[in-house]
Amino acid sequence: MIEITRLTKRFAGTARAAVDGLTLSIAEGEVCVLIGPSGCGKTTIMRIINRMIEADSGTVVVGNQDVMRTDPVELRRSIGYVIQQIGLFPHWSIADNVATVPRLLGWTPERVAARVDELLTLVGMDPTVYRERFPRELSGGQKQRVGVARALAADPPVMLMDEPFGAIDPITRTHLQDEFLKILRTLKKTIVFVTHDIDEAIKLGDRIAILRDGALVQYDTPEVILTSPADPFVEAFVGTDRALKRLALIPAATAVEPFALATTAGAPSTEERSPATIPADANLRDALAQMLTSGADTLTVVAADHNPCGILTLAAIRERIQVHPPADD
């Protein structure tokens, strides 16, 4: 979907290139996270993709379209863009902000209104409550949701997201990440996502590109990067707790053990159940944190229908915390 080939960009007065011969392939429907130390080139790469910055050399192809040979205005209308500062128009209503690109594309008022309502609902904001409000009436998290809705408005195949949750408090940030994941699973967009937070990269990315001084150091799945760092720089960047980070990739449901005893009705007996519970769609890192906080060494795993489906033990988590490099093909 996105093919970046030998991309280079150098800014005047700098000793090294901001982007240094980058080659990267992003498959359709994937979330590619760009991450690395400050000044590694991740935001520059994103801004080159939609030609807010012009590259010195190399190519960027989105679909079958060479972005260097495409009208910048037309290009930007076909790519969703979400930034940390959000950039909502303060004197426009929420509905008008979301409708920005569809109106520029000449959609009918009826189609625009329907799309606004659809997207506000998608990001968890009741249109009857929020469509006529103004940005000053929203919280930071709500503004960010509107920013995502606006970027999705014209149904672009590609979205660029530059630290969209970076300025939000940790609790709201976690909630928005979870909501964003649900939206991604529904829409199957191709997304380039910039962050400085390795935990966010692991949570959201299908593949992670780790950059250093404008060059690509490692590009792989979160699982491979955590189990097989390419070099000491990547190993230090992902942290000494990479085994714990890997637990965030493993659903709690995959480590559930069946109840040893059952009642005649087929349900687990009260004696078998741990009083502490965790949802089946939680991950093992969350489960371990809950165990350490509560002092429990078992959790009852609860399905979406609120019925218990088994027991998660500390021993089961310990077994999966071991890091084993993937076998060679």
GROMACS .gro file of C-alpha atoms in nm:
model
  329
    1MET     CA    1   0.000   0.000   0.000
    2ILE     CA    2   0.282   0.242   0.090
    3GLU     CA    3   0.625   0.191  -0.065
    4ILE     CA    4   0.907   0.419   0.048
    5THR     CA    5   1.230   0.376  -0.147
    6ARG     CA    6   1.570   0.533  -0.070
    7LEU     CA    7   1.404   0.839   0.081
    8THR     CA    8   1.644   1.117   0.182
    9LYS     CA    9   1.592   1.460   0.335
   10ARG     CA   10   1.855   1.700   0.464
   11PHE     CA   11   1.774   2.037   0.621
   12ALA     CA   12   2.003   2.334   0.566
   13GLY     CA   13   2.267   2.385   0.833
   14THR     CA   14   2.251   2.032   0.974
   15ALA     CA   15   2.542   1.793   0.990
   16ARG     CA   16   2.345   1.480   0.899
   17ALA     CA   17   2.038   1.389   0.701
   18ALA     CA   18   1.702   1.398   0.881
   19VAL     CA   19   1.601   1.096   0.672
   20ASP     CA   20   1.887   0.888   0.536
   21GLY     CA   21   1.810   0.651   0.249
   22LEU     CA   22   1.497   0.503   0.406
   23THR     CA   23   1.332   0.205   0.238
   24LEU     CA   24   1.009   0.080   0.395
   25SER     CA   25   0.706  -0.118   0.280
   26ILE     CA   26   0.370  -0.092   0.459
   27ALA     CA   27   0.103  -0.345   0.367
   28GLU     CA   28  -0.261  -0.251   0.309
   29GLY     CA   29  -0.459  -0.247   0.633
   30GLU     CA   30  -0.149  -0.245   0.856
   31VAL     CA   31  -0.060  -0.005   1.135
   32CYS     CA   32   0.307   0.090   1.098
   33VAL     CA   33   0.447   0.271   1.401
   34LEU     CA   34   0.750   0.497   1.356
   35ILE     CA   35   0.947   0.534   1.677
   36GLY     CA   36   1.290   0.642   1.792
   37PRO     CA   37   1.474   0.911   1.989
   38SER     CA   38   1.398   1.279   1.933
   39GLY     CA   39   1.540   1.392   1.601
   40CYS     CA   40   1.541   1.044   1.446
   41GLY     CA   41   1.328   1.159   1.151
   42LYS     CA   42   0.991   1.000   1.227
   43THR     CA   43   0.778   1.315   1.192
   44THR     CA   44   0.976   1.425   0.886
   45ILE     CA   45   0.896   1.093   0.717
   46MET     CA   46   0.527   1.137   0.789
   47ARG     CA   47   0.523   1.492   0.657
   48ILE     CA   48   0.700   1.384   0.338
   49ILE     CA   49   0.428   1.124   0.274
   50ASN     CA   50   0.164   1.397   0.238
   51ARG     CA   51   0.412   1.650   0.094
   52MET     CA   52   0.407   1.899   0.375
   53ILE     CA   53   0.784   1.861   0.335
   54GLU     CA   54   0.952   1.788   0.002
   55ALA     CA   55   1.209   1.507  -0.009
   56ASP     CA   56   1.553   1.561  -0.159
   57SER     CA   57   1.551   1.221  -0.328
   58GLY     CA   58   1.376   0.885  -0.325
   59THR     CA   59   1.014   0.791  -0.388
   60VAL     CA   60   0.692   0.747  -0.191
   61VAL     CA   61   0.413   0.550  -0.359
   62VAL     CA   62   0.069   0.528  -0.197
   63GLY     CA   63  -0.140   0.265  -0.372
   64ASN     CA   64  -0.035   0.320  -0.733
   65GLN     CA   65   0.018   0.693  -0.685
   66ASP     CA   66   0.363   0.853  -0.678
   67VAL     CA   67   0.307   1.129  -0.425
   68MET     CA   68   0.594   1.336  -0.566
   69ARG     CA   69   0.398   1.366  -0.893
   70THR     CA   70   0.060   1.432  -0.735
   71ASP     CA   71  -0.094   1.772  -0.667
   72PRO     CA   72  -0.030   1.835  -0.295
   73VAL     CA   73  -0.382   1.965  -0.225
   74GLU     CA   74  -0.545   1.667  -0.395
   75LEU     CA   75  -0.307   1.433  -0.214
   76ARG     CA   76  -0.385   1.575   0.131
   77ARG     CA   77  -0.758   1.547   0.075
   78SER     CA   78  -0.711   1.174   0.014
   79ILE     CA   79  -0.503   1.111   0.328
   80GLY     CA   80  -0.639   1.146   0.682
   81TYR     CA   81  -0.409   1.341   0.914
   82VAL     CA   82  -0.430   1.354   1.294
   83ILE     CA   83  -0.182   1.553   1.503
   84GLN     CA   84  -0.119   1.599   1.874
   85GLN     CA   85  -0.243   1.960   1.870
   86ILE     CA   86  -0.564   1.846   1.692
   87GLY     CA   87  -0.615   2.181   1.515
   88LEU     CA   88  -0.995   2.209   1.529
   89PHE     CA   89  -1.140   2.532   1.396
   90PRO     CA   90  -1.252   2.707   1.719
   91HIS     CA   91  -1.543   2.904   1.571
   92TRP     CA   92  -1.689   2.606   1.385
   93SER     CA   93  -1.924   2.354   1.540
   94ILE     CA   94  -1.812   1.994   1.588
   95ALA     CA   95  -2.027   1.892   1.290
   96ASP     CA   96  -1.864   2.159   1.070
   97ASN     CA   97  -1.515   2.051   1.179
   98VAL     CA   98  -1.583   1.687   1.092
   99ALA     CA   99  -1.737   1.789   0.760
  100THR     CA  100  -1.435   1.992   0.641
  101VAL     CA  101  -1.299   1.758   0.373
  102PRO     CA  102  -1.630   1.613   0.247
  103ARG     CA  103  -1.752   1.968   0.178
  104LEU     CA  104  -1.429   2.051  -0.006
  105LEU     CA  105  -1.489   1.739  -0.215
  106GLY     CA  106  -1.838   1.861  -0.307
  107TRP     CA  107  -2.050   1.610  -0.117
  108THR     CA  108  -2.422   1.687  -0.092
  109PRO     CA  109  -2.545   1.832   0.241
  110GLU     CA  110  -2.746   1.517   0.308
  111ARG     CA  111  -2.445   1.292   0.256
  112VAL     CA  112  -2.226   1.517   0.471
  113ALA     CA  113  -2.478   1.520   0.758
  114ALA     CA  114  -2.513   1.142   0.751
  115ARG     CA  115  -2.135   1.097   0.750
  116VAL     CA  116  -2.090   1.335   1.044
  117ASP     CA  117  -2.345   1.145   1.252
  118GLU     CA  118  -2.191   0.811   1.153
  119LEU     CA  119  -1.840   0.914   1.256
  120LEU     CA  120  -1.935   1.085   1.582
  121THR     CA  121  -2.114   0.764   1.677
  122LEU     CA  122  -1.807   0.561   1.577
  123VAL     CA  123  -1.577   0.758   1.810
  124GLY     CA  124  -1.825   0.736   2.097
  125MET     CA  125  -1.980   1.084   2.083
  126ASP     CA  126  -2.359   1.099   2.055
  127PRO     CA  127  -2.436   1.325   1.754
  128THR     CA  128  -2.751   1.460   1.918
  129VAL     CA  129  -2.536   1.583   2.207
  130TYR     CA  130  -2.214   1.696   2.036
  131ARG     CA  131  -2.272   1.794   1.673
  132GLU     CA  132  -2.368   2.157   1.753
  133ARG     CA  133  -2.113   2.211   2.030
  134PHE     CA  134  -1.788   2.401   1.982
  135PRO     CA  135  -1.431   2.285   2.055
  136ARG     CA  136  -1.406   2.508   2.365
  137GLU     CA  137  -1.687   2.301   2.520
  138LEU     CA  138  -1.496   1.971   2.490
  139SER     CA  139  -1.233   1.800   2.701
  140GLY     CA  140  -0.893   1.716   2.556
  141GLY     CA  141  -0.993   1.355   2.498
  142GLN     CA  142  -1.316   1.459   2.326
  143LYS     CA  143  -1.129   1.699   2.099
  144GLN     CA  144  -0.894   1.418   2.002
  145ARG     CA  145  -1.191   1.197   1.915
  146VAL     CA  146  -1.325   1.473   1.689
  147GLY     CA  147  -0.982   1.498   1.528
  148VAL     CA  148  -0.992   1.127   1.447
  149ALA     CA  149  -1.348   1.159   1.312
  150ARG     CA  150  -1.245   1.451   1.090
  151ALA     CA  151  -0.950   1.253   0.951
  152LEU     CA  152  -1.184   0.963   0.868
  153ALA     CA  153  -1.458   1.181   0.716
  154ALA     CA  154  -1.383   1.125   0.346
  155ASP     CA  155  -1.302   0.756   0.409
  156PRO     CA  156  -0.933   0.786   0.313
  157PRO     CA  157  -0.744   0.460   0.255
  158VAL     CA  158  -0.441   0.599   0.439
  159MET     CA  159  -0.417   0.783   0.770
  160LEU     CA  160  -0.118   0.962   0.922
  161MET     CA  161  -0.119   1.005   1.299
  162ASP     CA  162   0.153   1.214   1.465
  163GLU     CA  163   0.155   1.147   1.841
  164PRO     CA  164  -0.225   1.195   1.853
  165PHE     CA  165  -0.255   1.092   2.219
  166GLY     CA  166   0.067   1.252   2.343
  167ALA     CA  167  -0.087   1.553   2.520
  168ILE     CA  168  -0.362   1.361   2.699
  169ASP     CA  169  -0.359   1.241   3.060
  170PRO     CA  170  -0.260   0.872   3.108
  171ILE     CA  171  -0.608   0.742   3.196
  172THR     CA  172  -0.778   0.910   2.900
  173ARG     CA  173  -0.487   0.811   2.676
  174THR     CA  174  -0.527   0.442   2.761
  175HIS     CA  175  -0.901   0.462   2.698
  176LEU     CA  176  -0.851   0.634   2.362
  177GLN     CA  177  -0.592   0.375   2.259
  178ASP     CA  178  -0.843   0.099   2.336
  179GLU     CA  179  -1.117   0.276   2.141
  180PHE     CA  180  -0.879   0.340   1.853
  181LEU     CA  181  -0.792  -0.030   1.836
  182LYS     CA  182  -1.161  -0.117   1.808
  183ILE     CA  183  -1.203   0.135   1.525
  184LEU     CA  184  -0.897  -0.004   1.345
  185ARG     CA  185  -1.031  -0.358   1.355
  186THR     CA  186  -1.354  -0.233   1.200
  187LEU     CA  187  -1.216  -0.005   0.928
  188LYS     CA  188  -0.895  -0.181   0.815
  189LYS     CA  189  -0.717   0.146   0.731
  190THR     CA  190  -0.348   0.166   0.640
  191ILE     CA  191  -0.196   0.384   0.911
  192VAL     CA  192   0.141   0.543   0.975
  193PHE     CA  193   0.156   0.626   1.345
  194VAL     CA  194   0.432   0.830   1.510
  195THR     CA  195   0.498   0.795   1.882
  196HIS     CA  196   0.784   0.827   2.130
  197ASP     CA  197   0.624   0.572   2.364
  198ILE     CA  198   0.739   0.212   2.313
  199ASP     CA  199   0.442   0.075   2.510
  200GLU     CA  200   0.203   0.258   2.277
  201ALA     CA  201   0.394   0.126   1.976
  202ILE     CA  202   0.368  -0.233   2.102
  203LYS     CA  203  -0.002  -0.195   2.177
  204LEU     CA  204  -0.109  -0.036   1.850
  205GLY     CA  205   0.139  -0.145   1.586
  206ASP     CA  206   0.120  -0.441   1.351
  207ARG     CA  207   0.480  -0.357   1.265
  208ILE     CA  208   0.724  -0.118   1.431
  209ALA     CA  209   0.998   0.079   1.254
  210ILE     CA  210   1.273   0.179   1.498
  211LEU     CA  211   1.474   0.475   1.368
  212ARG     CA  212   1.805   0.627   1.469
  213ASP     CA  213   1.967   0.935   1.313
  214GLY     CA  214   1.732   0.919   1.016
  215ALA     CA  215   1.807   0.554   0.935
  216LEU     CA  216   1.602   0.239   0.986
  217VAL     CA  217   1.750   0.011   1.252
  218GLN     CA  218   1.481  -0.258   1.275
  219TYR     CA  219   1.140  -0.310   1.115
  220ASP     CA  220   0.933  -0.602   1.235
  221THR     CA  221   0.638  -0.714   1.443
  222PRO     CA  222   0.625  -0.617   1.812
  223GLU     CA  223   0.677  -0.983   1.902
  224VAL     CA  224   1.001  -1.013   1.702
  225ILE     CA  225   1.137  -0.679   1.819
  226LEU     CA  226   1.081  -0.777   2.183
  227THR     CA  227   1.222  -1.128   2.148
  228SER     CA  228   1.502  -1.058   1.899
  229PRO     CA  229   1.630  -0.696   1.909
  230ALA     CA  230   1.850  -0.628   1.606
  231ASP     CA  231   2.134  -0.469   1.802
  232PRO     CA  232   2.224  -0.321   2.143
  233PHE     CA  233   2.056   0.010   2.052
  234VAL     CA  234   1.719  -0.158   1.992
  235GLU     CA  235   1.762  -0.375   2.302
  236ALA     CA  236   1.824  -0.065   2.516
  237PHE     CA  237   1.542   0.126   2.345
  238VAL     CA  238   1.274  -0.134   2.414
  239GLY     CA  239   1.395  -0.159   2.774
  240THR     CA  240   1.519  -0.420   3.016
  241ASP     CA  241   1.158  -0.511   3.092
  242ARG     CA  242   1.093  -0.636   2.739
  243ALA     CA  243   0.974  -0.972   2.874
  244LEU     CA  244   0.704  -0.787   3.067
  245LYS     CA  245   0.618  -0.576   2.763
  246ARG     CA  246   0.572  -0.898   2.567
  247LEU     CA  247   0.298  -1.000   2.811
  248ALA     CA  248   0.092  -0.709   2.679
  249LEU     CA  249   0.073  -0.893   2.345
  250ILE     CA  250  -0.076  -1.210   2.496
  251PRO     CA  251  -0.453  -1.221   2.567
  252ALA     CA  252  -0.539  -1.353   2.913
  253ALA     CA  253  -0.785  -1.596   2.753
  254THR     CA  254  -0.497  -1.789   2.592
  255ALA     CA  255  -0.354  -1.882   2.932
  256VAL     CA  256  -0.679  -1.981   3.101
  257GLU     CA  257  -0.690  -2.316   3.279
  258PRO     CA  258  -1.024  -2.500   3.313
  259PHE     CA  259  -1.190  -2.530   3.652
  260ALA     CA  260  -1.088  -2.858   3.813
  261LEU     CA  261  -1.432  -2.924   3.959
  262ALA     CA  262  -1.780  -2.844   3.832
  263THR     CA  263  -2.129  -2.850   3.964
  264THR     CA  264  -2.393  -3.076   3.815
  265ALA     CA  265  -2.520  -2.781   3.612
  266GLY     CA  266  -2.181  -2.752   3.444
  267ALA     CA  267  -2.084  -2.424   3.612
  268PRO     CA  268  -1.774  -2.392   3.829
  269SER     CA  269  -1.825  -2.433   4.201
  270THR     CA  270  -1.785  -2.134   4.428
  271GLU     CA  271  -1.479  -2.289   4.592
  272GLU     CA  272  -1.290  -2.299   4.263
  273ARG     CA  273  -1.336  -1.934   4.177
  274SER     CA  274  -1.094  -1.661   4.272
  275PRO     CA  275  -1.279  -1.357   4.411
  276ALA     CA  276  -1.057  -1.142   4.187
  277THR     CA  277  -1.170  -1.135   3.823
  278ILE     CA  278  -1.036  -1.012   3.492
  279PRO     CA  279  -1.203  -0.986   3.148
  280ALA     CA  280  -1.110  -1.249   2.891
  281ASP     CA  281  -0.999  -0.976   2.647
  282ALA     CA  282  -0.745  -0.832   2.894
  283ASN     CA  283  -0.376  -0.908   2.840
  284LEU     CA  284  -0.134  -1.093   3.066
  285ARG     CA  285   0.051  -0.776   3.163
  286ASP     CA  286  -0.272  -0.631   3.302
  287ALA     CA  287  -0.340  -0.961   3.477
  288LEU     CA  288   0.004  -0.966   3.639
  289ALA     CA  289  -0.036  -0.606   3.754
  290GLN     CA  290  -0.373  -0.691   3.910
  291MET     CA  291  -0.224  -0.993   4.089
  292LEU     CA  292   0.063  -0.788   4.230
  293THR     CA  293  -0.174  -0.514   4.344
  294SER     CA  294  -0.430  -0.745   4.504
  295GLY     CA  295  -0.190  -1.004   4.638
  296ALA     CA  296  -0.383  -1.282   4.461
  297ASP     CA  297  -0.204  -1.558   4.274
  298THR     CA  298  -0.512  -1.659   4.073
  299LEU     CA  299  -0.778  -1.467   3.883
  300THR     CA  300  -1.114  -1.582   3.755
  301VAL     CA  301  -1.134  -1.500   3.385
  302VAL     CA  302  -1.475  -1.366   3.284
  303ALA     CA  303  -1.615  -1.384   2.932
  304ALA     CA  304  -1.801  -1.102   2.756
  305ASP     CA  305  -2.132  -1.249   2.870
  306HIS     CA  306  -2.009  -1.213   3.232
  307ASN     CA  307  -1.983  -1.590   3.281
  308PRO     CA  308  -1.658  -1.726   3.429
  309CYS     CA  309  -1.460  -1.930   3.177
  310GLY     CA  310  -1.161  -2.048   3.380
  311ILE     CA  311  -0.874  -1.967   3.609
  312LEU     CA  312  -0.557  -1.770   3.533
  313THR     CA  313  -0.265  -1.856   3.760
  314LEU     CA  314   0.060  -1.679   3.835
  315ALA     CA  315   0.242  -1.995   3.723
  316ALA     CA  316   0.076  -1.973   3.379
  317ILE     CA  317   0.190  -1.612   3.341
  318ARG     CA  318   0.542  -1.701   3.458
  319GLU     CA  319   0.559  -1.973   3.193
  320ARG     CA  320   0.477  -1.726   2.917
  321ILE     CA  321   0.707  -1.449   3.036
  322GLN     CA  322   1.012  -1.637   2.913
  323VAL     CA  323   1.158  -1.480   2.598
  324HIS     CA  324   1.240  -1.734   2.329
  325PRO     CA  325   1.372  -1.605   1.997
  326PRO     CA  326   1.164  -1.728   1.704
  327ALA     CA  327   1.302  -2.031   1.524
  328ASP     CA  328   1.489  -1.971   1.199
  329ASP     CA  329   1.295  -2.048   0.884
   0.00000   0.00000   0.00000
